[in-house]
PDB file of C-alpha atoms in Angstrom:
ATOM      1  CA  MET A 404      29.873  22.723  33.324  1.00  0.00           C
ATOM      2  CA  ASP A 405      30.738  21.940  29.183  1.00  0.00           C
ATOM      3  CA  VAL A 406      27.411  19.466  29.915  1.00  0.00           C
ATOM      4  CA  ILE A 407      25.347  21.685  31.402  1.00  0.00           C
ATOM      5  CA  SER A 408      26.357  24.495  28.636  1.00  0.00           C
ATOM      6  CA  SER A 409      25.780  21.987  25.890  1.00  0.00           C
ATOM      7  CA  SER A 410      22.389  21.063  27.049  1.00  0.00           C
ATOM      8  CA  ILE A 411      21.755  24.569  27.673  1.00  0.00           C
ATOM      9  CA  LYS A 412      22.139  25.506  23.695  1.00  0.00           C
ATOM     10  CA  THR A 413      20.706  22.169  22.642  1.00  0.00           C
ATOM     11  CA  TYR A 414      17.410  23.588  24.903  1.00  0.00           C
ATOM     12  CA  ASN A 415      17.559  26.649  23.262  1.00  0.00           C
ATOM     13  CA  ILE A 416      17.449  25.653  19.849  1.00  0.00           C
ATOM     14  CA  TRP A 417      14.548  23.522  20.210  1.00  0.00           C
ATOM     15  CA  PHE A 418      13.049  26.233  22.056  1.00  0.00           C
ATOM     16  CA  GLU A 419      13.825  28.846  19.230  1.00  0.00           C
ATOM     17  CA  ILE A 420      12.171  25.651  16.791  1.00  0.00           C
ATOM     18  CA  SER A 421       8.997  25.584  18.912  1.00  0.00           C
ATOM     19  CA  GLY A 422       8.233  28.909  19.239  1.00  0.00           C
ATOM     20  CA  VAL A 423       5.441  30.727  17.412  1.00  0.00           C
ATOM     21  CA  GLU A 424       4.900  33.918  15.836  1.00  0.00           C
ATOM     22  CA  VAL A 425       1.973  35.548  15.862  1.00  0.00           C
ATOM     23  CA  GLY A 426       0.138  38.153  13.471  1.00  0.00           C
ATOM     24  CA  GLN A 427       3.361  38.302  11.246  1.00  0.00           C
ATOM     25  CA  HIS A 428       2.956  37.198   7.568  1.00  0.00           C
ATOM     26  CA  LEU A 429       5.279  37.275   4.278  1.00  0.00           C
ATOM     27  CA  TYR A 430       3.031  38.612   1.754  1.00  0.00           C
ATOM     28  CA  TRP A 431       2.893  38.541  -1.880  1.00  0.00           C
ATOM     29  CA  GLN A 432       1.722  40.785  -4.072  1.00  0.00           C
ATOM     30  CA  ILE A 433      -0.082  39.162  -7.106  1.00  0.00           C
ATOM     31  CA  GLY A 434      -2.059  41.658  -9.699  1.00  0.00           C
ATOM     32  CA  GLY A 435      -3.935  43.585  -6.561  1.00  0.00           C
ATOM     33  CA  LEU A 436      -4.253  40.725  -3.935  1.00  0.00           C
ATOM     34  CA  GLN A 437      -2.439  40.151  -1.059  1.00  0.00           C
ATOM     35  CA  ILE A 438      -1.785  36.745  -0.357  1.00  0.00           C
ATOM     36  CA  HIS A 439      -0.009  35.011   2.289  1.00  0.00           C
ATOM     37  CA  ALA A 440       3.230  33.368   0.841  1.00  0.00           C
ATOM     38  CA  GLN A 441       4.053  31.222   3.788  1.00  0.00           C
ATOM     39  CA  VAL A 442       0.650  29.383   3.564  1.00  0.00           C
ATOM     40  CA  LEU A 443       1.589  28.716  -0.739  1.00  0.00           C
ATOM     41  CA  ILE A 444       4.542  27.580   0.350  1.00  0.00           C
ATOM     42  CA  THR A 445       3.854  24.845   3.069  1.00  0.00           C
ATOM     43  CA  SER A 446       0.037  24.012   1.212  1.00  0.00           C
ATOM     44  CA  TRP A 447       2.365  23.371  -2.118  1.00  0.00           C
ATOM     45  CA  VAL A 448       4.471  20.934   0.082  1.00  0.00           C
ATOM     46  CA  VAL A 449       1.733  19.348   1.470  1.00  0.00           C
ATOM     47  CA  ILE A 450       0.028  18.842  -2.085  1.00  0.00           C
ATOM     48  CA  ALA A 451       3.370  17.656  -3.994  1.00  0.00           C
ATOM     49  CA  ILE A 452       4.024  15.001  -0.878  1.00  0.00           C
ATOM     50  CA  LEU A 453       0.576  13.640  -1.938  1.00  0.00           C
ATOM     51  CA  LEU A 454       1.016  13.673  -5.392  1.00  0.00           C
ATOM     52  CA  VAL A 455       4.194  12.150  -5.288  1.00  0.00           C
ATOM     53  CA  SER A 456       2.535   9.624  -2.729  1.00  0.00           C
ATOM     54  CA  VAL A 457      -0.248   8.412  -4.556  1.00  0.00           C
ATOM     55  CA  ILE A 458       2.128   8.494  -8.270  1.00  0.00           C
ATOM     56  CA  ILE A 459       4.481   6.085  -5.983  1.00  0.00           C
ATOM     57  CA  ALA A 460       2.036   3.877  -4.775  1.00  0.00           C
ATOM     58  CA  VAL A 461      -0.303   3.538  -7.898  1.00  0.00           C
ATOM     59  CA  ARG A 462       2.545   3.602 -10.969  1.00  0.00           C
ATOM     60  CA  ASN A 463       2.929   0.099 -10.896  1.00  0.00           C
ATOM     61  CA  PRO A 464      -0.466  -1.884  -9.277  1.00  0.00           C
ATOM     62  CA  GLN A 465      -0.838  -5.320  -8.539  1.00  0.00           C
ATOM     63  CA  THR A 466      -3.773  -8.273  -8.863  1.00  0.00           C
ATOM     64  CA  ILE A 467      -1.776  -8.576  -4.836  1.00  0.00           C
ATOM     65  CA  PRO A 468      -1.259  -5.413  -3.414  1.00  0.00           C
ATOM     66  CA  THR A 469       2.024  -4.308  -1.996  1.00  0.00           C
ATOM     67  CA  ASP A 470       2.601  -2.051   1.229  1.00  0.00           C
ATOM     68  CA  GLY A 471       2.355   1.318  -0.456  1.00  0.00           C
ATOM     69  CA  GLN A 472      -0.224  -0.203  -2.534  1.00  0.00           C
ATOM     70  CA  ASN A 473      -2.649  -1.759   0.196  1.00  0.00           C
ATOM     71  CA  LEU A 474      -2.122   1.662   1.967  1.00  0.00           C
ATOM     72  CA  PHE A 475      -3.897   3.300  -0.471  1.00  0.00           C
ATOM     73  CA  GLU A 476      -6.836   0.825  -0.966  1.00  0.00           C
ATOM     74  CA  TYR A 477      -7.338   1.124   2.935  1.00  0.00           C
ATOM     75  CA  ILE A 478      -7.365   5.045   2.781  1.00  0.00           C
ATOM     76  CA  LEU A 479      -9.513   5.007  -0.279  1.00  0.00           C
ATOM     77  CA  GLU A 480     -11.861   2.166   1.179  1.00  0.00           C
ATOM     78  CA  PHE A 481     -11.779   4.484   4.784  1.00  0.00           C
ATOM     79  CA  ILE A 482     -12.871   7.707   2.863  1.00  0.00           C
ATOM     80  CA  ARG A 483     -15.655   5.430   0.460  1.00  0.00           C
ATOM     81  CA  ASP A 484     -17.327   3.966   3.671  1.00  0.00           C
ATOM     82  CA  LEU A 485     -17.601   7.522   6.001  1.00  0.00           C
ATOM     83  CA  SER A 486     -19.025   8.927   2.464  1.00  0.00           C
ATOM     84  CA  LYS A 487     -21.667   6.023   1.990  1.00  0.00           C
ATOM     85  CA  THR A 488     -22.638   6.354   5.961  1.00  0.00           C
ATOM     86  CA  GLN A 489     -22.927   9.857   6.165  1.00  0.00           C
ATOM     87  CA  ILE A 490     -24.235  10.731   2.412  1.00  0.00           C
ATOM     88  CA  GLY A 491     -25.951   7.559   1.897  1.00  0.00           C
ATOM     89  CA  ASP A 492     -26.886   5.798  -1.365  1.00  0.00           C
ATOM     90  CA  GLU A 493     -25.943   8.591  -3.762  1.00  0.00           C
ATOM     91  CA  TYR A 494     -22.380   8.866  -1.887  1.00  0.00           C
ATOM     92  CA  GLY A 495     -20.082   8.152  -5.633  1.00  0.00           C
ATOM     93  CA  PRO A 496     -19.965  11.423  -6.782  1.00  0.00           C
ATOM     94  CA  TRP A 497     -19.017  12.822  -3.261  1.00  0.00           C
ATOM     95  CA  ILE A 498     -15.864  10.310  -2.916  1.00  0.00           C
ATOM     96  CA  PRO A 499     -13.142  12.656  -4.629  1.00  0.00           C
ATOM     97  CA  PHE A 500     -14.332  15.670  -2.475  1.00  0.00           C
ATOM     98  CA  ILE A 501     -14.462  14.217   0.883  1.00  0.00           C
ATOM     99  CA  GLY A 502     -11.041  12.276   0.728  1.00  0.00           C
ATOM    100  CA  THR A 503      -9.254  15.563  -0.588  1.00  0.00           C
ATOM    101  CA  MET A 504     -10.394  17.123   2.202  1.00  0.00           C
ATOM    102  CA  PHE A 505      -9.619  14.571   4.658  1.00  0.00           C
ATOM    103  CA  LEU A 506      -5.961  14.067   3.197  1.00  0.00           C
ATOM    104  CA  PHE A 507      -5.294  17.629   3.091  1.00  0.00           C
ATOM    105  CA  ILE A 508      -6.012  18.303   6.433  1.00  0.00           C
ATOM    106  CA  PHE A 509      -4.606  15.260   7.332  1.00  0.00           C
ATOM    107  CA  VAL A 510      -1.161  15.661   5.695  1.00  0.00           C
ATOM    108  CA  SER A 511      -1.089  19.301   6.679  1.00  0.00           C
ATOM    109  CA  ASN A 512      -1.725  19.003  10.667  1.00  0.00           C
ATOM    110  CA  TRP A 513       1.030  15.792  10.157  1.00  0.00           C
ATOM    111  CA  SER A 514       3.303  18.505   8.408  1.00  0.00           C
ATOM    112  CA  GLY A 515       3.564  20.937  10.893  1.00  0.00           C
ATOM    113  CA  ALA A 516       4.083  17.966  13.842  1.00  0.00           C
ATOM    114  CA  LEU A 517       6.578  16.576  11.753  1.00  0.00           C
ATOM    115  CA  LEU A 518       8.892  18.997   9.995  1.00  0.00           C
ATOM    116  CA  PRO A 519      10.967  21.454  10.868  1.00  0.00           C
ATOM    117  CA  TRP A 520       8.982  24.759   9.344  1.00  0.00           C
ATOM    118  CA  LYS A 521      10.824  27.267  11.480  1.00  0.00           C
ATOM    119  CA  ILE A 522      14.403  25.878  10.942  1.00  0.00           C
ATOM    120  CA  ILE A 523      13.691  27.885   7.515  1.00  0.00           C
ATOM    121  CA  GLU A 524      13.629  31.444   8.284  1.00  0.00           C
ATOM    122  CA  LEU A 525      11.740  33.758   6.349  1.00  0.00           C
ATOM    123  CA  PRO A 526      11.614  37.924   6.448  1.00  0.00           C
ATOM    124  CA  HIS A 527       8.752  38.354   8.046  1.00  0.00           C
ATOM    125  CA  GLY A 528       6.291  35.631  10.214  1.00  0.00           C
ATOM    126  CA  GLU A 529       7.301  31.566   9.877  1.00  0.00           C
ATOM    127  CA  LEU A 530       6.163  28.523   8.063  1.00  0.00           C
ATOM    128  CA  ALA A 531       3.971  26.237   9.688  1.00  0.00           C
ATOM    129  CA  ALA A 532       0.601  24.349   8.993  1.00  0.00           C
ATOM    130  CA  PRO A 533      -1.642  25.609   5.723  1.00  0.00           C
ATOM    131  CA  THR A 534      -4.115  24.794   8.371  1.00  0.00           C
ATOM    132  CA  ASN A 535      -2.608  27.256  11.590  1.00  0.00           C
ATOM    133  CA  ASP A 536      -3.636  29.980   9.258  1.00  0.00           C
ATOM    134  CA  ILE A 537      -7.405  31.063   9.519  1.00  0.00           C
ATOM    135  CA  ASN A 538      -7.530  32.159   6.141  1.00  0.00           C
ATOM    136  CA  THR A 539      -7.112  28.155   4.859  1.00  0.00           C
ATOM    137  CA  THR A 540      -9.643  26.911   7.184  1.00  0.00           C
ATOM    138  CA  VAL A 541     -11.932  29.269   6.255  1.00  0.00           C
ATOM    139  CA  ALA A 542     -11.022  28.370   2.293  1.00  0.00           C
ATOM    140  CA  LEU A 543     -11.939  24.827   3.348  1.00  0.00           C
ATOM    141  CA  ALA A 544     -15.223  25.371   5.189  1.00  0.00           C
ATOM    142  CA  LEU A 545     -16.004  27.412   1.995  1.00  0.00           C
ATOM    143  CA  LEU A 546     -16.135  25.400   0.192  1.00  0.00           C
ATOM    144  CA  THR A 547     -17.642  23.022   1.849  1.00  0.00           C
ATOM    145  CA  SER A 548     -20.461  25.000   2.296  1.00  0.00           C
ATOM    146  CA  VAL A 549     -20.733  25.185  -1.195  1.00  0.00           C
ATOM    147  CA  ALA A 550     -20.809  21.839  -2.163  1.00  0.00           C
ATOM    148  CA  TYR A 551     -23.691  21.945   0.655  1.00  0.00           C
ATOM    149  CA  PHE A 552     -25.627  24.014  -1.654  1.00  0.00           C
ATOM    150  CA  TYR A 553     -24.673  22.283  -4.839  1.00  0.00           C
ATOM    151  CA  ALA A 554     -25.712  19.173  -3.739  1.00  0.00           C
ATOM    152  CA  GLY A 555     -28.913  20.396  -2.554  1.00  0.00           C
ATOM    153  CA  LEU A 556     -29.709  22.332  -6.155  1.00  0.00           C
ATOM    154  CA  SER A 557     -28.717  19.822  -8.063  1.00  0.00           C
ATOM    155  CA  LYS A 558     -30.854  16.822  -6.675  1.00  0.00           C
ATOM    156  CA  LYS A 559     -34.175  19.075  -5.982  1.00  0.00           C
ATOM    157  CA  GLY A 560     -33.775  22.433  -7.829  1.00  0.00           C
ATOM    158  CA  LEU A 561     -34.978  25.578  -6.748  1.00  0.00           C
ATOM    159  CA  SER A 562     -37.731  23.634  -4.894  1.00  0.00           C
ATOM    160  CA  TYR A 563     -34.262  23.228  -2.172  1.00  0.00           C
ATOM    161  CA  PHE A 564     -35.538  26.489  -0.538  1.00  0.00           C
ATOM    162  CA  GLU A 565     -38.542  25.490   0.742  1.00  0.00           C
ATOM    163  CA  LYS A 566     -36.551  23.618   3.326  1.00  0.00           C
ATOM    164  CA  TYR A 567     -36.411  27.127   4.912  1.00  0.00           C
ATOM    165  CA  ILE A 568     -39.593  27.201   5.351  1.00  0.00           C
ATOM    166  CA  LYS A 569     -40.917  24.503   6.793  1.00  0.00           C
ATOM    167  CA  PRO A 570     -41.970  22.975   9.227  1.00  0.00           C
ATOM    168  CA  THR A 571     -43.509  27.011   9.269  1.00  0.00           C
ATOM    169  CA  PRO A 572     -42.288  30.329   7.971  1.00  0.00           C
ATOM    170  CA  ILE A 573     -41.439  31.424  11.719  1.00  0.00           C
ATOM    171  CA  LEU A 574     -38.562  29.351  11.314  1.00  0.00           C
ATOM    172  CA  LEU A 575     -37.136  30.905   8.249  1.00  0.00           C
ATOM    173  CA  PRO A 576     -34.775  33.220   9.932  1.00  0.00           C
ATOM    174  CA  ILE A 577     -33.205  30.666  12.241  1.00  0.00           C
ATOM    175  CA  ASN A 578     -32.816  27.982   9.049  1.00  0.00           C
ATOM    176  CA  ILE A 579     -30.998  30.606   7.204  1.00  0.00           C
ATOM    177  CA  LEU A 580     -28.746  31.572  10.015  1.00  0.00           C
ATOM    178  CA  GLU A 581     -28.096  27.208  10.567  1.00  0.00           C
ATOM    179  CA  ASP A 582     -27.005  27.134   7.054  1.00  0.00           C
ATOM    180  CA  PHE A 583     -24.355  30.167   7.722  1.00  0.00           C
ATOM    181  CA  THR A 584     -23.221  29.042  11.165  1.00  0.00           C
ATOM    182  CA  LYS A 585     -22.520  25.660   9.837  1.00  0.00           C
ATOM    183  CA  PRO A 586     -18.922  27.007   7.394  1.00  0.00           C
ATOM    184  CA  LEU A 587     -18.191  29.290  10.164  1.00  0.00           C
ATOM    185  CA  SER A 588     -18.267  26.152  13.200  1.00  0.00           C
ATOM    186  CA  LEU A 589     -16.118  24.200  10.443  1.00  0.00           C
ATOM    187  CA  SER A 590     -13.246  26.562  10.850  1.00  0.00           C
ATOM    188  CA  PHE A 591     -13.015  27.684  14.292  1.00  0.00           C
ATOM    189  CA  ARG A 592     -13.349  24.308  15.074  1.00  0.00           C
ATOM    190  CA  LEU A 593     -10.197  23.539  13.090  1.00  0.00           C
ATOM    191  CA  PHE A 594      -8.115  26.722  13.613  1.00  0.00           C
ATOM    192  CA  GLY A 595      -9.105  26.713  17.107  1.00  0.00           C
ATOM    193  CA  ASN A 596      -7.615  22.766  17.657  1.00  0.00           C
ATOM    194  CA  ILE A 597      -4.481  23.556  16.333  1.00  0.00           C
ATOM    195  CA  LEU A 598      -3.478  26.484  17.743  1.00  0.00           C
ATOM    196  CA  ALA A 599      -4.172  25.322  20.612  1.00  0.00           C
ATOM    197  CA  ASP A 600      -1.883  22.158  20.144  1.00  0.00           C
ATOM    198  CA  GLU A 601       1.117  24.367  18.696  1.00  0.00           C
ATOM    199  CA  LEU A 602       0.513  27.237  21.867  1.00  0.00           C
ATOM    200  CA  VAL A 603       0.195  24.024  24.727  1.00  0.00           C
ATOM    201  CA  VAL A 604       3.519  22.937  23.406  1.00  0.00           C
ATOM    202  CA  VAL A 605       5.305  25.817  23.353  1.00  0.00           C
ATOM    203  CA  VAL A 606       4.330  26.744  26.625  1.00  0.00           C
ATOM    204  CA  LEU A 607       5.292  23.569  28.198  1.00  0.00           C
ATOM    205  CA  VAL A 608       8.947  23.863  26.245  1.00  0.00           C
ATOM    206  CA  SER A 609       9.195  26.995  28.091  1.00  0.00           C
ATOM    207  CA  LEU A 610       8.715  25.784  31.370  1.00  0.00           C
ATOM    208  CA  VAL A 611       9.828  22.094  31.689  1.00  0.00           C
ATOM    209  CA  PRO A 612      12.407  19.940  29.851  1.00  0.00           C
ATOM    210  CA  LEU A 613      11.814  18.621  26.406  1.00  0.00           C
ATOM    211  CA  VAL A 614      11.101  15.421  27.673  1.00  0.00           C
ATOM    212  CA  ILE A 615       7.737  15.827  29.071  1.00  0.00           C
ATOM    213  CA  PRO A 616       6.687  17.624  25.555  1.00  0.00           C
ATOM    214  CA  ILE A 617       7.721  14.759  23.139  1.00  0.00           C
ATOM    215  CA  PRO A 618       4.065  12.908  24.627  1.00  0.00           C
ATOM    216  CA  VAL A 619       2.269  15.879  23.907  1.00  0.00           C
ATOM    217  CA  MET A 620       3.583  16.293  20.973  1.00  0.00           C
ATOM    218  CA  LEU A 621       2.612  12.836  19.920  1.00  0.00           C
ATOM    219  CA  LEU A 622      -0.561  13.000  21.216  1.00  0.00           C
ATOM    220  CA  GLY A 623      -1.146  16.737  19.230  1.00  0.00           C
ATOM    221  CA  LEU A 624      -0.127  13.703  15.723  1.00  0.00           C
ATOM    222  CA  PHE A 625      -3.115  11.631  17.193  1.00  0.00           C
ATOM    223  CA  THR A 626      -5.510  15.025  17.472  1.00  0.00           C
ATOM    224  CA  SER A 627      -4.219  15.804  14.651  1.00  0.00           C
ATOM    225  CA  GLY A 628      -5.828  13.217  12.680  1.00  0.00           C
ATOM    226  CA  ILE A 629      -8.785  13.230  14.324  1.00  0.00           C
ATOM    227  CA  GLN A 630      -9.013  16.440  13.409  1.00  0.00           C
ATOM    228  CA  ALA A 631      -9.371  15.324   9.654  1.00  0.00           C
ATOM    229  CA  LEU A 632     -11.882  12.965  10.368  1.00  0.00           C
ATOM    230  CA  ILE A 633     -13.788  15.150  12.205  1.00  0.00           C
ATOM    231  CA  PHE A 634     -13.909  17.770   9.171  1.00  0.00           C
ATOM    232  CA  ALA A 635     -14.846  15.426   6.497  1.00  0.00           C
ATOM    233  CA  THR A 636     -17.482  13.348   8.404  1.00  0.00           C
ATOM    234  CA  LEU A 637     -18.995  16.722   8.969  1.00  0.00           C
ATOM    235  CA  ALA A 638     -18.871  17.987   5.733  1.00  0.00           C
ATOM    236  CA  ALA A 639     -20.369  14.943   4.558  1.00  0.00           C
ATOM    237  CA  ALA A 640     -22.872  15.028   6.775  1.00  0.00           C
ATOM    238  CA  TYR A 641     -24.110  18.408   5.944  1.00  0.00           C
ATOM    239  CA  ILE A 642     -23.595  17.443   2.253  1.00  0.00           C
ATOM    240  CA  GLY A 643     -25.862  13.991   2.928  1.00  0.00           C
ATOM    241  CA  GLU A 644     -28.359  16.556   4.890  1.00  0.00           C
ATOM    242  CA  SER A 645     -28.832  18.424   2.139  1.00  0.00           C
ATOM    243  CA  MET A 646     -29.783  16.139  -0.086  1.00  0.00           C
ATOM    244  CA  GLU A 647     -32.313  14.586   2.221  1.00  0.00           C
ATOM    245  CA  GLY A 648     -33.572  18.277   2.530  1.00  0.00           C
ATOM    246  CA  HIS A 649     -34.345  18.254   6.130  1.00  0.00           C
ATOM    247  CA  HIS A 650     -32.361  19.450   9.149  1.00  0.00           C
TER     248      HIS A 650
END
């Protein structure tokens, strides 16, 4: 009986950790703005992880890279290749933007899967991956949209807007609608995938023993990385498309 009661107690702890609170948030009032505090907190943690990792890796660069330096050089090379493939020869200035998007989303997704956020209790809501909040994904998508228009305008000037009436002015509403749906698509794709992963794990934990959901959680780590890659790839593709001036 002791073994059974201990197992039930352990199961209940894991169930509480895996629970999802929907529609509840901890708010901070900053000036006249109402801000989701838990998103800011977890975003700061993600940014701190990235900054500390970079500082540790490059504080003493070697001609023959060490393990940490070698990893970051590989990541930089990967982001550079991704940017060059999607944007073209003028990819150089966009490496920091694409890299920031990829690394922030990647680390955010993994932090949601690996860090026990839900152990930390808040008066309202709960801590989770920053990308688990629709406001974060919308902000990332809008940044991509701003970069998209900036890339086109900086290269072509006001003649950039000629693309909206090509090949015929009849397509003007469709071309405008396409540009507005790009950030919407990016935002809901990322948010929907993250939320779906969490809900699947919660349902499995509530229905079957913990040993079954664990492989699903591991699969979630893989799909989290894929989501970061897809977002960064599409962002780079949109910027490249804007600079080329065609759809």
